[in-house]
PDB file of C-alpha atoms and ligand atoms in Angstrom:
ATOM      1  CA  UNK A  12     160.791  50.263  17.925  1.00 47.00           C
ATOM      2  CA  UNK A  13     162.426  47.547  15.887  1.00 57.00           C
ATOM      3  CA  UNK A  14     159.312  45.809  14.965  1.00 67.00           C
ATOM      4  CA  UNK A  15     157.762  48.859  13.687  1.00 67.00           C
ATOM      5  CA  UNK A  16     160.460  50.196  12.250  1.00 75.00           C
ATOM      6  CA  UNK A  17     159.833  46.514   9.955  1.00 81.00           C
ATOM      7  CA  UNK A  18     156.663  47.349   9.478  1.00 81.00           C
ATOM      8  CA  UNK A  19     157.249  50.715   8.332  1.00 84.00           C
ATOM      9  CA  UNK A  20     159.596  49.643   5.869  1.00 88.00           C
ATOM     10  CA  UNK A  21     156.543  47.042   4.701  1.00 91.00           C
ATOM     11  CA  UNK A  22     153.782  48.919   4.788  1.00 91.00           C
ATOM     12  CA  UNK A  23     155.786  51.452   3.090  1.00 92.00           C
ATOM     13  CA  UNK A  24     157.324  49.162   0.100  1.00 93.00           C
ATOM     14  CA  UNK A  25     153.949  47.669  -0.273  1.00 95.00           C
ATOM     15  CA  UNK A  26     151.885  50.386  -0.616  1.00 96.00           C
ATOM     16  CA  UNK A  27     154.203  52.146  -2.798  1.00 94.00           C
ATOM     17  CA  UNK A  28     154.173  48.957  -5.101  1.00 95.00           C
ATOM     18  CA  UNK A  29     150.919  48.645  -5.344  1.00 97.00           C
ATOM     19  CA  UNK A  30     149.223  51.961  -4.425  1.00 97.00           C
ATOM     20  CA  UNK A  31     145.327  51.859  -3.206  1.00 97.00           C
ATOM     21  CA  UNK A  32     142.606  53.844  -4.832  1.00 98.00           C
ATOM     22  CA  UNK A  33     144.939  55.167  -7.617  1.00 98.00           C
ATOM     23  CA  UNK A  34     142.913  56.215 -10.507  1.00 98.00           C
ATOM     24  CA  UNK A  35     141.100  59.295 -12.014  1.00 98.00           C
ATOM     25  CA  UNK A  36     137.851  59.864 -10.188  1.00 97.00           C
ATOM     26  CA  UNK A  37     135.138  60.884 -12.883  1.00 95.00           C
ATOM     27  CA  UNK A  38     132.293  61.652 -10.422  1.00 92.00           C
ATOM     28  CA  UNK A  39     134.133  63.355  -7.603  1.00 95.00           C
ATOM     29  CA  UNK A  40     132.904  66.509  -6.290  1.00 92.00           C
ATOM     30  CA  UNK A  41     136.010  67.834  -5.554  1.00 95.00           C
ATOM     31  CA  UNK A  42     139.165  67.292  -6.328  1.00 96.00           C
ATOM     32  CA  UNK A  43     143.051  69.358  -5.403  1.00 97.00           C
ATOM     33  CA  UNK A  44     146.331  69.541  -6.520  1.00 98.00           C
ATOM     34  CA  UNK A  45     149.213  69.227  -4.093  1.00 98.00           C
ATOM     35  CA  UNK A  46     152.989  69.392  -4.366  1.00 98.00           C
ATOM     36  CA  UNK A  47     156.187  69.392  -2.064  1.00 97.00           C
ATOM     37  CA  UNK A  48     158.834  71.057  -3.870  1.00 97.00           C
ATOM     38  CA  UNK A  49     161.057  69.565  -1.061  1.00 95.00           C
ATOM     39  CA  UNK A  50     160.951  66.150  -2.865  1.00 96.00           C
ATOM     40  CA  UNK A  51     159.000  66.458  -6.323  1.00 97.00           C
ATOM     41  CA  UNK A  52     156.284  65.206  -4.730  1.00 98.00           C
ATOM     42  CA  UNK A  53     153.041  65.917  -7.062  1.00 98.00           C
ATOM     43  CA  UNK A  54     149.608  64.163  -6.072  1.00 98.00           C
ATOM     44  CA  UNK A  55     146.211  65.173  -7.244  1.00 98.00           C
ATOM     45  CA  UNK A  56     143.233  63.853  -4.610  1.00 98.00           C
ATOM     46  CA  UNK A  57     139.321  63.122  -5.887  1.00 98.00           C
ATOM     47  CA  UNK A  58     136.847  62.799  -3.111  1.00 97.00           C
ATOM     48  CA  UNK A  59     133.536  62.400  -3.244  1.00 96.00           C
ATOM     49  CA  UNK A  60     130.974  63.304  -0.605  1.00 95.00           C
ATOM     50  CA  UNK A  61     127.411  61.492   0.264  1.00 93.00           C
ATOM     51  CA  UNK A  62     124.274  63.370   1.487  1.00 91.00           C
ATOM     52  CA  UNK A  63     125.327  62.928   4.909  1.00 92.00           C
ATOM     53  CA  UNK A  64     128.425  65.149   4.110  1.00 92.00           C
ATOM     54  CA  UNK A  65     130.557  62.077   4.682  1.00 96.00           C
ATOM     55  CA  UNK A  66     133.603  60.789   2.292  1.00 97.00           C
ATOM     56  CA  UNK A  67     132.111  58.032   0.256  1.00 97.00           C
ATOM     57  CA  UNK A  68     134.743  57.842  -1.524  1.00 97.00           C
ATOM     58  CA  UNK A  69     138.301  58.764  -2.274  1.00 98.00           C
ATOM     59  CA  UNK A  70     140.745  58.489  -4.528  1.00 98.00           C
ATOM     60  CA  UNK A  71     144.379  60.061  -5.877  1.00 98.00           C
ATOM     61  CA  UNK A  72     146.865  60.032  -8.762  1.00 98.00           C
ATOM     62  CA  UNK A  73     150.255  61.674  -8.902  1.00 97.00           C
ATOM     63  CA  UNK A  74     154.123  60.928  -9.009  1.00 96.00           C
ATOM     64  CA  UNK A  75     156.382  60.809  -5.849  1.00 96.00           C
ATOM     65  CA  UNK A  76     158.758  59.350  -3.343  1.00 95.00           C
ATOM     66  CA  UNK A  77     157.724  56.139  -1.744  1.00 95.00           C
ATOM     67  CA  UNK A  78     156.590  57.629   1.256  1.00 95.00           C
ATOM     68  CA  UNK A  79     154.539  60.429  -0.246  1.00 97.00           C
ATOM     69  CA  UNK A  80     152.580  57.705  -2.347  1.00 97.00           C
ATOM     70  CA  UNK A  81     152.292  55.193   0.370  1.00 96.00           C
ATOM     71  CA  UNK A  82     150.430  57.908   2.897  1.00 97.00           C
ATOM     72  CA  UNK A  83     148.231  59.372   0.173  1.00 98.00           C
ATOM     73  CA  UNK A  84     147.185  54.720  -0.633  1.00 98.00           C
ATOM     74  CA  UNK A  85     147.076  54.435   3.201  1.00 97.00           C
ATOM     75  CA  UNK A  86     145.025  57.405   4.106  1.00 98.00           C
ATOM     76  CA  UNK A  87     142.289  56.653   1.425  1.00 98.00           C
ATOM     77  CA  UNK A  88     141.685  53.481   2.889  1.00 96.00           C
ATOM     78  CA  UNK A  89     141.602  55.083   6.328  1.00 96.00           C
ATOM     79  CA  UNK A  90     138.934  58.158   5.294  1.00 97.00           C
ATOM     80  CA  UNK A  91     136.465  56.321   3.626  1.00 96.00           C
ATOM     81  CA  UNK A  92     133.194  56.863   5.683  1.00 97.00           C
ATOM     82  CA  UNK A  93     134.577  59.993   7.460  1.00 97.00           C
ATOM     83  CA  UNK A  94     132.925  63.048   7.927  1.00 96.00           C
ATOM     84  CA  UNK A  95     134.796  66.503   7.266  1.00 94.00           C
ATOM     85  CA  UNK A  96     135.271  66.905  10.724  1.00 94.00           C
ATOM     86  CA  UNK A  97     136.682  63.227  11.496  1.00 96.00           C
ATOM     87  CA  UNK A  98     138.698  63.308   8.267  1.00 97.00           C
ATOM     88  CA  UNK A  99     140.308  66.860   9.931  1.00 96.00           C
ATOM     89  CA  UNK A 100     140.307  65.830  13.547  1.00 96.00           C
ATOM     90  CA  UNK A 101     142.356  62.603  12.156  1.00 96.00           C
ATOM     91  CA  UNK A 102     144.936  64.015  10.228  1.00 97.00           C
ATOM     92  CA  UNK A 103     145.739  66.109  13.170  1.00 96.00           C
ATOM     93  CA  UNK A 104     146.200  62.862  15.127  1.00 95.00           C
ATOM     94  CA  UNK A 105     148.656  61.954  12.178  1.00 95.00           C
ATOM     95  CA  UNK A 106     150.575  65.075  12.309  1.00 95.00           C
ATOM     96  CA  UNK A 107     151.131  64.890  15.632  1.00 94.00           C
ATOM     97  CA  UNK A 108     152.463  61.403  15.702  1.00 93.00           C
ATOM     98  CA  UNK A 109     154.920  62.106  13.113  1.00 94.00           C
ATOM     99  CA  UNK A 110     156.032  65.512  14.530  1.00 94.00           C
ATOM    100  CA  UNK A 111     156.402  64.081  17.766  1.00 92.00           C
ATOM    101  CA  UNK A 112     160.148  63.832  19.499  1.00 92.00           C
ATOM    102  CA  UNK A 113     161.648  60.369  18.639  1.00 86.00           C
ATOM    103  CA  UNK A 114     162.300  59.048  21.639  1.00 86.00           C
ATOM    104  CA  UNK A 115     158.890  59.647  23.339  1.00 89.00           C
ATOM    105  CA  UNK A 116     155.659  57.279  23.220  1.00 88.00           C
ATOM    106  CA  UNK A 117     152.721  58.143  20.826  1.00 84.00           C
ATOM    107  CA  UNK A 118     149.201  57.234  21.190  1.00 85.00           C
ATOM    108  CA  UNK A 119     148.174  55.130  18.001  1.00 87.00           C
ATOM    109  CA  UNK A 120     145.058  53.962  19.359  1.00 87.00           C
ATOM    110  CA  UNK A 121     142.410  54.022  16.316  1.00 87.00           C
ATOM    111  CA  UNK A 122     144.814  54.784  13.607  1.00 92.00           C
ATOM    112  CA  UNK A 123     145.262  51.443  12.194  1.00 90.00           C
ATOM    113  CA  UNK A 124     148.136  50.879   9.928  1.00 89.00           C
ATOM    114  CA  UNK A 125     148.911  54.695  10.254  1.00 93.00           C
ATOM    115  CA  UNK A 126     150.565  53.913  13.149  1.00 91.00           C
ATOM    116  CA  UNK A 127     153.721  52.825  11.186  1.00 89.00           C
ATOM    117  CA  UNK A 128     154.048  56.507   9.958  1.00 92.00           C
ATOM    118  CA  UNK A 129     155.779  56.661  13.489  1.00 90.00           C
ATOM    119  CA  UNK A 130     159.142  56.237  12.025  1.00 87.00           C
ATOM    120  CA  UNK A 131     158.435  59.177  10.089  1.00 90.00           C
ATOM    121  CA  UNK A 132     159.549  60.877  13.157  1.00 90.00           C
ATOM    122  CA  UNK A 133     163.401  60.058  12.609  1.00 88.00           C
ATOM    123  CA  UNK A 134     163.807  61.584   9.749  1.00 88.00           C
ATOM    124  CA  UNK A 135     161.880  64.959  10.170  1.00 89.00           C
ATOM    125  CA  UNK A 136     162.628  65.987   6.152  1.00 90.00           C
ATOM    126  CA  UNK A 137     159.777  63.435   5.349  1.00 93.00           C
ATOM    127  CA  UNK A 138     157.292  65.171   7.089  1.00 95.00           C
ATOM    128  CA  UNK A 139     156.320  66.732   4.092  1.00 96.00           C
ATOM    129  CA  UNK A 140     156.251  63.676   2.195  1.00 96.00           C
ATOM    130  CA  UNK A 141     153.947  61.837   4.077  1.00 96.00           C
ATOM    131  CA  UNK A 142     151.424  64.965   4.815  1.00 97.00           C
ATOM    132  CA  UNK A 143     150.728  65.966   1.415  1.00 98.00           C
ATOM    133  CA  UNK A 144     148.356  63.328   0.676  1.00 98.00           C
ATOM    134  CA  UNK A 145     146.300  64.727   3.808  1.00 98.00           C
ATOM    135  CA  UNK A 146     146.733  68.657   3.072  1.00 98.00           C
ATOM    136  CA  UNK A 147     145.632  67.926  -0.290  1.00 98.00           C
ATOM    137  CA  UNK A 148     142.683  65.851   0.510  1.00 98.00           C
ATOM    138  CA  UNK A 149     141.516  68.614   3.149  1.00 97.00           C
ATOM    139  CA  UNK A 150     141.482  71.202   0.937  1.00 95.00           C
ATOM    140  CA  UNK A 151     140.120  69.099  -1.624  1.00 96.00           C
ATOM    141  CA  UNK A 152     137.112  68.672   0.861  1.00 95.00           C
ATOM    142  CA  UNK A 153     136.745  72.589   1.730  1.00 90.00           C
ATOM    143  CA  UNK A 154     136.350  73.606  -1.559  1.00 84.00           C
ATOM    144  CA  UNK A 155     133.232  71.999  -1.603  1.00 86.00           C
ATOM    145  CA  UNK A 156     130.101  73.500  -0.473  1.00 81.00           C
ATOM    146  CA  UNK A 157     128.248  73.023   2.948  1.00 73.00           C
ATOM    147  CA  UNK A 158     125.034  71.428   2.200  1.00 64.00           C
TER     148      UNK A 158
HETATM  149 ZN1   ZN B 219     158.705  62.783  -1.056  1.00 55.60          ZN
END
């Protein structure tokens, strides 16, 4: 756990210095606010969807803890080319990783540098923090209309 408790604290610092994807989104075709009154966490998500319904592309501004603006850099690198359905099925992947008891093994297989959100696990108050990014990009995505 050592090693990716390191690479927590990495990904984390480095994500949070220099987010991913943060900018207004002029074309999106949807967009959602989100906030975790737990922390002060704000973050508004832009995605934009391609003719196949998939997220071409994704994008989020906002002001927050480290954590809650190193998910929301990490998980638009990690939905771009998702449909709806992968985006959702995903996230629940993610949920369950972090909500998952300490001390037991999780299956990070396919989640990439997600995996580090992990150590999210020991401190349970961050939960919040480091979903926000992915409630607010679902419901960004069901606003928009089935085509
Ligand atoms: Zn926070």
């Amino acid at each position: 756990m050592t090693d990716l408790n390191e690479l927590y604290q990495q990904v984390i610092l480095d994500h949070n210095k220099r987010p991913r994807n943060f900018h207004k989104m002029e074309s999106a075709s949807g967009k959602s606010e989100g906030f975790n009154p737990l922390c002060g966490d704000r973050i508004l998500v832009y995605v934009q969807l391609d003719e196949q319904q998939q997220i071409k592309d994704v994008s989020f501004e906002g002001s927050g803890c480290a954590i809650s603006k190193a998910s929301a850099s990490l998980m638009t690198e990690m939905v771009k080319g998702k449909s709806r359905e992968e985006t959702g099925a995903l996230f629940n992947r993610v949920h369950a990783m972090m909500t998952a008891p300490p001390d037991t093994p999780v299956d990070t297989t396919g989640l990439g540098k997600l995996a580090v959100f992990s150590g999210v696990r020991e401190f349970p108050i961050r939960v919040k923090c480091a979903t926000l990014a992915w409630h607010t990009l679902l419901s960004a995505i069901e606003g928009l209309p089935l085509e």
